[in-house]
Amino acid sequence: MNDLVPSTSPRDMTWARRKQALARVWRELRHDRAGFVSLLVLLGFGLVALSAPLIADRSLLLAAAGRNNPDLASPSAQFLLGTDDIGRDVLAQLVWGSRVSLFIGIFATVVAVVIGSVVGLVAGYVKGKVATVLLAIDEFFLVVPFLPLAIVLAVILGRSPVTLAIVIGITSWAGSARLVRAQVLTLSERAYVERARALGAGTWQIIFRHVLPGVTPLIIANATLIVPGAILTESTLSFLGFGDRLSPSWGKLLDGAQSSGSITLNAWWYYLPPGLCIITVVLAFTLFGRALERIFDPRLAGR
Amino acid sequence: MTATESLLNVSNVHVAYPARRRGGKSARAVDGVDLEIHPGEIVALVGESGCGKTTLARAILGLQETSEGSIAFGGELLPTSASGKKAFRRRAQIVFQDPTASLNPRHSVYEIVAEGLRIHGLGENEHQVVKNALQQCGLHPAERYMLKYPHELSGGQRQRVVIAGAMVLKPQLLVADEPVSSLDASVRGEILALLQRLARDENMAVLVVTHDLGLPWNIADRIAVMYLGRIVEIGTTEELMANPKHPYTQALLSVVLEHLGMPQQILVGEMPDPTEISSGCRFHPRCPLVQSGEAQRLGIADRCTHEDPLLQISGSQQSVACHAVGV
Amino acid sequence: MPAVRGVDLEIAPGETLGLAGESGCGKSTLAMALLRLVPPSTQITGSIKLAGQDILTMKPGQLRAARWAQASVVFQGAQHVLNPVRRIGRQIDEAIEAHGSASASRAGELLDLVGLGARRGDDYPHELSGGQKQRALIAMALACDPLLLIADEPTTALDVMVQAQILQLLDNIKRERGLSMLFITHDLSVLSHTADRVAVMYAGRIIEVGAGDALLRNSLHPYSKALTASFPVIGDPSSRHQPRGLAGDPPDPNNLPSGCPFHPRCTVATDECQSVDVKLRHVSDDEKRSVACVLVGKQ
């Protein structure tokens, strides 16, 4: 235990403590091989997505770009991953597609987590009639098959990346709400919450001082596990033709690959890369999320 | 006791939990209690688990709704508005049984003790107030403890932190619910000595809820014995312990004071559920006077089974609820 | 991590030995070790002789026979020990069956013996009160007629009156069957009534042992003195408004002080105490008292 100088103010000490906690998380993550490798993989994908303009020019995505290129050409020095059915560079589409897939995946998760956390928090702490109504709504979203719902919403709300992310977020929040509510219920029964009430704390003071800090690690770990689902949903929607009409995405590539018969033609460079990318990113997020859960778990138990 | 105005006046308070099932009986956890506490005095509320002492303590602090009766603090009824309740919290505080559970493991000692100040917006000089509270509760040097976290403290130290957290608000009444039961025996004395010292130094009334009969002998001015939701006997510690008048109190003391060679009166069975309170005197099914036939001899047997005895004065400061007293 | 550091104990037939100490002193570990009920990674050295046989060198078969038929345990925390989904009577039967002859009436007899009544055998644990569950545990412990009953904090969570009932029950059983008992507790006031001899443990060692009443009325080791003072004698003016306790905290078993482990908290510690850790030694014949303190028994 480090001996802090007595003149350290309590606020400095709180920050020092937070830094220490983060350092601990980092340390434990380094030891968790699966989690650490996954993090590196994700950072790699993120890097590629961010540097898309440096790797391939945007113009390569236009339908016109493929006019002078051979259709479904196998990989060569010029086209590292060959061309698609109308001659466009597959690698360019893959790299720009990663932007869309990752963006939608992460933004959708943010939407889902925000809705889920607020609903879970209110239902868990306030209880009563409000909670009953919220839980009923939550149940609806849990039970309804997400894909048909997503398709319907996509058609209604429009199909830009942002609206798609919102749509996917709407179909994904229900599970988080349940988790958050369960944790909030547990925390609000704790003796130190009763002590805060006895001291005169109001609802919001208790939520911010005691409940939220206890729920946040859970929300973070849960969020990283929602991302893979969101990415898969986006890919599925795009594959089915309900995704964004304009931008490329991995799902769209798969759709293109399938409808152009590249599978029977053995144009593996068209269907394999997007599929592998989806699987890799989903796996990486899942493993990373699990690692975070493991690291946060002893803290959830109250240390 | 001098004729000081009472700090706390509990009058005919009932706390009844509604029946779980339709047609079931309600649980009368507190079934008609009158209690007065004066500034600076230490009162022990003694009884076995299930007798309603914790429920009563929580009702006094407004943490539990009452179904009947009134509670007056400093001459005024307990406030019902949110802001009134919040203001009341500064005047009456509670220390719970398990100090470990009462402390948020993520907060430092400083944050825990300062919590009360921050809730009520008493932030100026916060550092000094926290420091004084920690030192007053025996945690020297305060600076060293401020930076610690609950898991780095022993049970006794944790309880001191909890008490310090209550003391920053300078309450007039401190309710301590089994303050030393979860602590090691050797630490018990120190915490009790602390409570006693705080009561004297701050002229603060302390209501200690406990099942341990030795505790009141150590620090309490008065003892109230509860059975099945009622106070069956109340008096100064000396009087009650030297001369218990209610058969329940007598039985309890006989079991604890074995060193005096008194014959032990071990009651049969256990205290019934608060849903099963019998008619007449609630103690009569287990009362040694009834079972030995003494009640019959005294001619009160009928009253014991049909009439609910009220607390009546007997002795200079003692009150007893028993038909056999004063016969 | 040494939980118990050199303990010598003897219990005569029909005798009750009270083992007193606070949390972390090693008393529960010692109790579990007596029947080798400790985790496999625990090292037990020394010898534990039960009715002449060494428990530590027994083969597994012999050990199983010894457990419950020669010595049995009444654990603390009754609610966590009883299986919540099986009836009480069945659980007692299981204990009997595990050791040979099963007899349906036996469970009923035992329940009668402990004051619960044979009919309660059909109840589930949650239908019993705390005191009743404790009685059920005692019935289970007596199922195979043991010679020694190890009771680990049997009355700790119970109310004063129920506690008195259980103690009376144990006393009756003890006298009827000539049972020996090791009664472990942190509550000294309980021992004054039940124990023939009392041993006080601190930091894994026994620091005082002697005849029950005498030790509790007049302890010699500074720790025992402080511990007995923590339980006030009601009616004694010296404890009125004078709660007495011990400063500091029980030591960390991983980080024991040098010399006598009690010296940091001891009010009469001398320089010698920081380096010398004296063993239990005989100080009085008539009270059969032994104390582990440099300052006691010097004459």
PDB file of N, CA, C and O in Angstrom, chain A residues 4-19, chain B residues 106-115 117-118 123 125-131 134 142-149:
ATOM      1  N   LEU A   4       0.660   7.716   0.889  1.00  0.00           N
ATOM      2  CA  LEU A   4       0.523   9.041   0.277  1.00  0.00           C
ATOM      3  C   LEU A   4       0.845  10.107   1.296  1.00  0.00           C
ATOM      4  O   LEU A   4       0.515   9.990   2.456  1.00  0.00           O
ATOM      5  N   VAL A   5       1.484  11.153   0.828  1.00  0.00           N
ATOM      6  CA  VAL A   5       1.852  12.260   1.716  1.00  0.00           C
ATOM      7  C   VAL A   5       0.588  12.847   2.327  1.00  0.00           C
ATOM      8  O   VAL A   5      -0.399  13.054   1.641  1.00  0.00           O
ATOM      9  N   PRO A   6       0.611  13.115   3.633  1.00  0.00           N
ATOM     10  CA  PRO A   6      -0.603  13.605   4.299  1.00  0.00           C
ATOM     11  C   PRO A   6      -1.165  14.876   3.684  1.00  0.00           C
ATOM     12  O   PRO A   6      -2.331  15.158   3.805  1.00  0.00           O
ATOM     13  N   SER A   7      -0.322  15.645   3.000  1.00  0.00           N
ATOM     14  CA  SER A   7      -0.849  16.900   2.481  1.00  0.00           C
ATOM     15  C   SER A   7      -1.626  16.701   1.187  1.00  0.00           C
ATOM     16  O   SER A   7      -2.199  17.617   0.650  1.00  0.00           O
ATOM     17  N   THR A   8      -1.650  15.461   0.687  1.00  0.00           N
ATOM     18  CA  THR A   8      -2.431  15.194  -0.518  1.00  0.00           C
ATOM     19  C   THR A   8      -3.903  15.440  -0.235  1.00  0.00           C
ATOM     20  O   THR A   8      -4.437  14.958   0.736  1.00  0.00           O
ATOM     21  N   SER A   9      -4.541  16.193  -1.097  1.00  0.00           N
ATOM     22  CA  SER A   9      -5.961  16.440  -0.857  1.00  0.00           C
ATOM     23  C   SER A   9      -6.751  15.183  -1.228  1.00  0.00           C
ATOM     24  O   SER A   9      -6.331  14.409  -2.065  1.00  0.00           O
ATOM     25  N   PRO A  10      -7.897  15.021  -0.607  1.00  0.00           N
ATOM     26  CA  PRO A  10      -8.715  13.844  -0.915  1.00  0.00           C
ATOM     27  C   PRO A  10      -9.081  13.762  -2.383  1.00  0.00           C
ATOM     28  O   PRO A  10      -9.217  12.680  -2.933  1.00  0.00           O
ATOM     29  N   ARG A  11      -9.222  14.897  -3.061  1.00  0.00           N
ATOM     30  CA  ARG A  11      -9.579  14.827  -4.464  1.00  0.00           C
ATOM     31  C   ARG A  11      -8.427  14.251  -5.275  1.00  0.00           C
ATOM     32  O   ARG A  11      -8.614  13.394  -6.128  1.00  0.00           O
ATOM     33  N   ASP A  12      -7.209  14.737  -4.981  1.00  0.00           N
ATOM     34  CA  ASP A  12      -6.038  14.176  -5.671  1.00  0.00           C
ATOM     35  C   ASP A  12      -5.968  12.686  -5.419  1.00  0.00           C
ATOM     36  O   ASP A  12      -5.613  11.899  -6.291  1.00  0.00           O
ATOM     37  N   MET A  13      -6.314  12.325  -4.195  1.00  0.00           N
ATOM     38  CA  MET A  13      -6.216  10.933  -3.818  1.00  0.00           C
ATOM     39  C   MET A  13      -7.229  10.092  -4.581  1.00  0.00           C
ATOM     40  O   MET A  13      -6.941   8.977  -4.988  1.00  0.00           O
ATOM     41  N   THR A  14      -8.420  10.662  -4.798  1.00  0.00           N
ATOM     42  CA  THR A  14      -9.421   9.910  -5.554  1.00  0.00           C
ATOM     43  C   THR A  14      -8.912   9.651  -6.961  1.00  0.00           C
ATOM     44  O   THR A  14      -9.034   8.543  -7.486  1.00  0.00           O
ATOM     45  N   TRP A  15      -8.319  10.679  -7.575  1.00  0.00           N
ATOM     46  CA  TRP A  15      -7.801  10.493  -8.927  1.00  0.00           C
ATOM     47  C   TRP A  15      -6.658   9.502  -8.952  1.00  0.00           C
ATOM     48  O   TRP A  15      -6.550   8.678  -9.853  1.00  0.00           O
ATOM     49  N   ALA A  16      -5.802   9.607  -7.948  1.00  0.00           N
ATOM     50  CA  ALA A  16      -4.697   8.656  -7.874  1.00  0.00           C
ATOM     51  C   ALA A  16      -5.248   7.243  -7.765  1.00  0.00           C
ATOM     52  O   ALA A  16      -4.751   6.304  -8.373  1.00  0.00           O
ATOM     53  N   ARG A  17      -6.294   7.099  -6.982  1.00  0.00           N
ATOM     54  CA  ARG A  17      -6.903   5.790  -6.817  1.00  0.00           C
ATOM     55  C   ARG A  17      -7.498   5.291  -8.125  1.00  0.00           C
ATOM     56  O   ARG A  17      -7.384   4.127  -8.487  1.00  0.00           O
ATOM     57  N   ARG A  18      -8.136   6.221  -8.884  1.00  0.00           N
ATOM     58  CA  ARG A  18      -8.741   5.819 -10.149  1.00  0.00           C
ATOM     59  C   ARG A  18      -7.663   5.384 -11.126  1.00  0.00           C
ATOM     60  O   ARG A  18      -7.826   4.406 -11.852  1.00  0.00           O
ATOM     61  N   LYS A  19      -6.551   6.132 -11.112  1.00  0.00           N
ATOM     62  CA  LYS A  19      -5.461   5.754 -12.019  1.00  0.00           C
ATOM     63  C   LYS A  19      -4.931   4.385 -11.646  1.00  0.00           C
ATOM     64  O   LYS A  19      -4.611   3.561 -12.495  1.00  0.00           O
TER      65      LYS A  19
ATOM     66  N   ARG B 106     -15.847   1.172  -2.323  1.00  0.00           N
ATOM     67  CA  ARG B 106     -15.144   1.997  -3.301  1.00  0.00           C
ATOM     68  C   ARG B 106     -14.811   3.386  -2.775  1.00  0.00           C
ATOM     69  O   ARG B 106     -14.128   4.156  -3.440  1.00  0.00           O
ATOM     70  N   HIS B 107     -15.334   3.729  -1.617  1.00  0.00           N
ATOM     71  CA  HIS B 107     -15.102   5.070  -1.094  1.00  0.00           C
ATOM     72  C   HIS B 107     -14.018   5.064  -0.031  1.00  0.00           C
ATOM     73  O   HIS B 107     -13.925   4.145   0.772  1.00  0.00           O
ATOM     74  N   SER B 108     -13.238   6.127   0.011  1.00  0.00           N
ATOM     75  CA  SER B 108     -12.221   6.237   1.052  1.00  0.00           C
ATOM     76  C   SER B 108     -12.894   6.678   2.345  1.00  0.00           C
ATOM     77  O   SER B 108     -14.021   7.161   2.338  1.00  0.00           O
ATOM     78  N   VAL B 109     -12.173   6.526   3.437  1.00  0.00           N
ATOM     79  CA  VAL B 109     -12.703   6.926   4.739  1.00  0.00           C
ATOM     80  C   VAL B 109     -13.112   8.393   4.706  1.00  0.00           C
ATOM     81  O   VAL B 109     -14.167   8.770   5.217  1.00  0.00           O
ATOM     82  N   TYR B 110     -12.284   9.213   4.082  1.00  0.00           N
ATOM     83  CA  TYR B 110     -12.615  10.637   3.998  1.00  0.00           C
ATOM     84  C   TYR B 110     -13.960  10.845   3.315  1.00  0.00           C
ATOM     85  O   TYR B 110     -14.819  11.565   3.808  1.00  0.00           O
ATOM     86  N   GLU B 111     -14.132  10.183   2.165  1.00  0.00           N
ATOM     87  CA  GLU B 111     -15.371  10.364   1.418  1.00  0.00           C
ATOM     88  C   GLU B 111     -16.566   9.863   2.210  1.00  0.00           C
ATOM     89  O   GLU B 111     -17.650  10.445   2.173  1.00  0.00           O
ATOM     90  N   ILE B 112     -16.364   8.758   2.934  1.00  0.00           N
ATOM     91  CA  ILE B 112     -17.459   8.193   3.709  1.00  0.00           C
ATOM     92  C   ILE B 112     -17.887   9.149   4.813  1.00  0.00           C
ATOM     93  O   ILE B 112     -19.075   9.397   5.015  1.00  0.00           O
ATOM     94  N   VAL B 113     -16.908   9.689   5.526  1.00  0.00           N
ATOM     95  CA  VAL B 113     -17.254  10.577   6.629  1.00  0.00           C
ATOM     96  C   VAL B 113     -17.809  11.900   6.103  1.00  0.00           C
ATOM     97  O   VAL B 113     -18.710  12.484   6.692  1.00  0.00           O
ATOM     98  N   ALA B 114     -17.283  12.360   4.965  1.00  0.00           N
ATOM     99  CA  ALA B 114     -17.737  13.648   4.415  1.00  0.00           C
ATOM    100  C   ALA B 114     -19.099  13.551   3.747  1.00  0.00           C
ATOM    101  O   ALA B 114     -19.732  14.567   3.463  1.00  0.00           O
ATOM    102  N   GLU B 115     -19.560  12.315   3.509  1.00  0.00           N
ATOM    103  CA  GLU B 115     -20.802  12.131   2.761  1.00  0.00           C
ATOM    104  C   GLU B 115     -21.966  12.913   3.358  1.00  0.00           C
ATOM    105  O   GLU B 115     -22.694  13.602   2.654  1.00  0.00           O
ATOM    106  N   LEU B 117     -21.904  15.558   5.192  1.00  0.00           N
ATOM    107  CA  LEU B 117     -21.725  16.997   4.999  1.00  0.00           C
ATOM    108  C   LEU B 117     -22.098  17.396   3.584  1.00  0.00           C
ATOM    109  O   LEU B 117     -22.750  18.413   3.359  1.00  0.00           O
ATOM    110  N   ARG B 118     -21.695  16.577   2.625  1.00  0.00           N
ATOM    111  CA  ARG B 118     -21.962  16.931   1.239  1.00  0.00           C
ATOM    112  C   ARG B 118     -23.436  16.839   0.909  1.00  0.00           C
ATOM    113  O   ARG B 118     -23.965  17.637   0.144  1.00  0.00           O
ATOM    114  N   GLY B 123     -20.473  22.090   3.167  1.00  0.00           N
ATOM    115  CA  GLY B 123     -19.127  21.861   2.672  1.00  0.00           C
ATOM    116  C   GLY B 123     -18.018  22.717   3.213  1.00  0.00           C
ATOM    117  O   GLY B 123     -16.867  22.341   3.120  1.00  0.00           O
ATOM    118  N   ASN B 125     -15.097  24.176   5.225  1.00  0.00           N
ATOM    119  CA  ASN B 125     -14.254  23.594   6.260  1.00  0.00           C
ATOM    120  C   ASN B 125     -14.384  22.082   6.348  1.00  0.00           C
ATOM    121  O   ASN B 125     -14.146  21.498   7.400  1.00  0.00           O
ATOM    122  N   GLU B 126     -14.780  21.493   5.242  1.00  0.00           N
ATOM    123  CA  GLU B 126     -15.050  20.058   5.251  1.00  0.00           C
ATOM    124  C   GLU B 126     -13.879  19.260   5.806  1.00  0.00           C
ATOM    125  O   GLU B 126     -14.048  18.382   6.654  1.00  0.00           O
ATOM    126  N   HIS B 127     -12.695  19.588   5.337  1.00  0.00           N
ATOM    127  CA  HIS B 127     -11.514  18.836   5.755  1.00  0.00           C
ATOM    128  C   HIS B 127     -11.350  18.864   7.268  1.00  0.00           C
ATOM    129  O   HIS B 127     -11.080  17.848   7.902  1.00  0.00           O
ATOM    130  N   GLN B 128     -11.527  20.029   7.849  1.00  0.00           N
ATOM    131  CA  GLN B 128     -11.344  20.161   9.288  1.00  0.00           C
ATOM    132  C   GLN B 128     -12.418  19.386  10.045  1.00  0.00           C
ATOM    133  O   GLN B 128     -12.139  18.709  11.038  1.00  0.00           O
ATOM    134  N   VAL B 129     -13.660  19.491   9.575  1.00  0.00           N
ATOM    135  CA  VAL B 129     -14.760  18.793  10.257  1.00  0.00           C
ATOM    136  C   VAL B 129     -14.542  17.284  10.214  1.00  0.00           C
ATOM    137  O   VAL B 129     -14.713  16.581  11.220  1.00  0.00           O
ATOM    138  N   VAL B 130     -14.148  16.783   9.065  1.00  0.00           N
ATOM    139  CA  VAL B 130     -13.910  15.339   8.943  1.00  0.00           C
ATOM    140  C   VAL B 130     -12.780  14.922   9.885  1.00  0.00           C
ATOM    141  O   VAL B 130     -12.869  13.911  10.585  1.00  0.00           O
ATOM    142  N   LYS B 131     -11.737  15.731   9.885  1.00  0.00           N
ATOM    143  CA  LYS B 131     -10.590  15.413  10.738  1.00  0.00           C
ATOM    144  C   LYS B 131     -11.009  15.366  12.203  1.00  0.00           C
ATOM    145  O   LYS B 131     -10.661  14.439  12.939  1.00  0.00           O
ATOM    146  N   LEU B 134     -13.069  12.211  12.984  1.00  0.00           N
ATOM    147  CA  LEU B 134     -12.260  10.992  13.061  1.00  0.00           C
ATOM    148  C   LEU B 134     -11.488  10.935  14.370  1.00  0.00           C
ATOM    149  O   LEU B 134     -11.403   9.897  15.010  1.00  0.00           O
ATOM    150  N   ALA B 142      -5.723  11.417  12.245  1.00  0.00           N
ATOM    151  CA  ALA B 142      -6.842  11.398  11.301  1.00  0.00           C
ATOM    152  C   ALA B 142      -6.362  11.304   9.860  1.00  0.00           C
ATOM    153  O   ALA B 142      -6.949  10.593   9.051  1.00  0.00           O
ATOM    154  N   GLU B 143      -5.256  12.002   9.550  1.00  0.00           N
ATOM    155  CA  GLU B 143      -4.788  12.034   8.153  1.00  0.00           C
ATOM    156  C   GLU B 143      -4.485  10.651   7.628  1.00  0.00           C
ATOM    157  O   GLU B 143      -4.736  10.327   6.479  1.00  0.00           O
ATOM    158  N   ARG B 144      -3.935   9.822   8.506  1.00  0.00           N
ATOM    159  CA  ARG B 144      -3.564   8.483   8.044  1.00  0.00           C
ATOM    160  C   ARG B 144      -4.815   7.684   7.697  1.00  0.00           C
ATOM    161  O   ARG B 144      -4.848   6.901   6.757  1.00  0.00           O
ATOM    162  N   TYR B 145      -5.874   7.851   8.470  1.00  0.00           N
ATOM    163  CA  TYR B 145      -7.085   7.072   8.224  1.00  0.00           C
ATOM    164  C   TYR B 145      -7.891   7.605   7.062  1.00  0.00           C
ATOM    165  O   TYR B 145      -8.580   6.849   6.390  1.00  0.00           O
ATOM    166  N   MET B 146      -7.794   8.909   6.821  1.00  0.00           N
ATOM    167  CA  MET B 146      -8.610   9.502   5.752  1.00  0.00           C
ATOM    168  C   MET B 146      -8.368   8.839   4.415  1.00  0.00           C
ATOM    169  O   MET B 146      -9.264   8.711   3.599  1.00  0.00           O
ATOM    170  N   LEU B 147      -7.113   8.442   4.174  1.00  0.00           N
ATOM    171  CA  LEU B 147      -6.777   7.932   2.857  1.00  0.00           C
ATOM    172  C   LEU B 147      -7.042   6.440   2.708  1.00  0.00           C
ATOM    173  O   LEU B 147      -6.861   5.884   1.643  1.00  0.00           O
ATOM    174  N   LYS B 148      -7.459   5.818   3.789  1.00  0.00           N
ATOM    175  CA  LYS B 148      -7.629   4.370   3.711  1.00  0.00           C
ATOM    176  C   LYS B 148      -8.982   3.970   3.146  1.00  0.00           C
ATOM    177  O   LYS B 148      -9.923   4.756   3.101  1.00  0.00           O
ATOM    178  N   TYR B 149      -9.077   2.719   2.757  1.00  0.00           N
ATOM    179  CA  TYR B 149     -10.321   2.152   2.272  1.00  0.00           C
ATOM    180  C   TYR B 149     -10.833   1.120   3.275  1.00  0.00           C
ATOM    181  O   TYR B 149     -10.044   0.544   4.011  1.00  0.00           O
TER     182      TYR B 149
END
